[in-house]
């Protein structure tokens, strides 16, 4: 079993695939005799029968290993009719499937963890380290079910991924639509054009990145710190939370965490609150229907992820919506977003162990940010903006009648984020982290690097086997990036970076300075 794990990693690093046939040839015929002896591999002659026999050993051992954490009850590797498919289902209870799914994630991430362990101290020491989580689809080595023939897929764990666009796309909306496997194409006025379709899985990845440039420090390479595999569109928030748990258990640093609109649309109990409980601070973008006031607590209003005074001017509350509807220009929008800072509730202390945080009114304290008639001492500061509370026969809300209130963790958890939305700090952190994971997805899918997009690099079907093999491919990617970064930059962060000179295969001009003319 140890030899098989070594062979899978070596194939991922050297051959950029994880084919069992390649593992068989590497272990029995490409390794040196000393390496085979240390792994306990008996020598075999290089004949057709011997190669076939050794391949059967590798294949049986691989499937015996995967069977321990296989959480899928479906039959694989053959197209079956519905009757045959139902007859071959393996009985598994929900509890058994959940336990095996957690074990599947644990095994895959334990394969991945050693590839970034040596750089954990660099990630923690870098002053602008953050993380980003996102899902990317990839193909399986099987065709989708056939309706005409009435047969299932040879990989029934996979699902259909559709990327569509409306006839009149909204530029603020997310470009990818995660559609369940049972989705059908809509016709009529609401028809959407299918830009991309594939049958496979979705890998949820966690990568590191820089939240802002640091001039005097060398940024670490972008590595994959955790992953999980699910059918496309299946529990995106829950899958991301599972990835965060595995990464933290393997020593991954916490901090700012960027995620796209698919994640702040999740159930807070599924993603947002678990992420914050692990020590991450989410950063989100918003759809048009998620702008403005989205939550209230003790009278305070949550506007685009942050708590503000309930009497903040309406122009500031709807600043982003007005800009997206083209009622204001970009400069006005930026000014209004910056003006929200005066009306934002200020923390009196860090959150306690249970996540509760005491927040004070912006008009309270010895140096208020705004003037409010309900806070008499604030009216002495004539240079501050003034709020106008609406007259009401009832008692003012708690935030207006008190100096401060306690915000529980579940209040506004769906859209809560660590930095004020659309401010320069938010833009630097969010977009830089998002660019990092999009670049990682492109690197992983590049045929010259990992070839994640090609199903031919993993030809064994099933979600458990796919998760296991993907772990070796991601580990090989991390090791390759680490090696390139180590060669490009010195070990001491205070030393200026120095790239290795490029190796040339052409003749240099200096060759002619030492050459003498020969007589004819």
XYZ file of C-alpha atoms in Angstrom, residues 75 95 130 169 262 324-325 340 466 492:
10
model
C -22.636 0.560 -9.539
C -25.218 7.731 8.570
C -5.681 35.673 2.816
C -27.202 39.196 -19.555
C -22.745 31.466 -4.829
C -25.921 49.812 -10.964
C -29.183 51.258 -12.240
C -20.893 55.513 5.047
C -11.849 10.607 -8.357
C 15.841 34.708 3.357
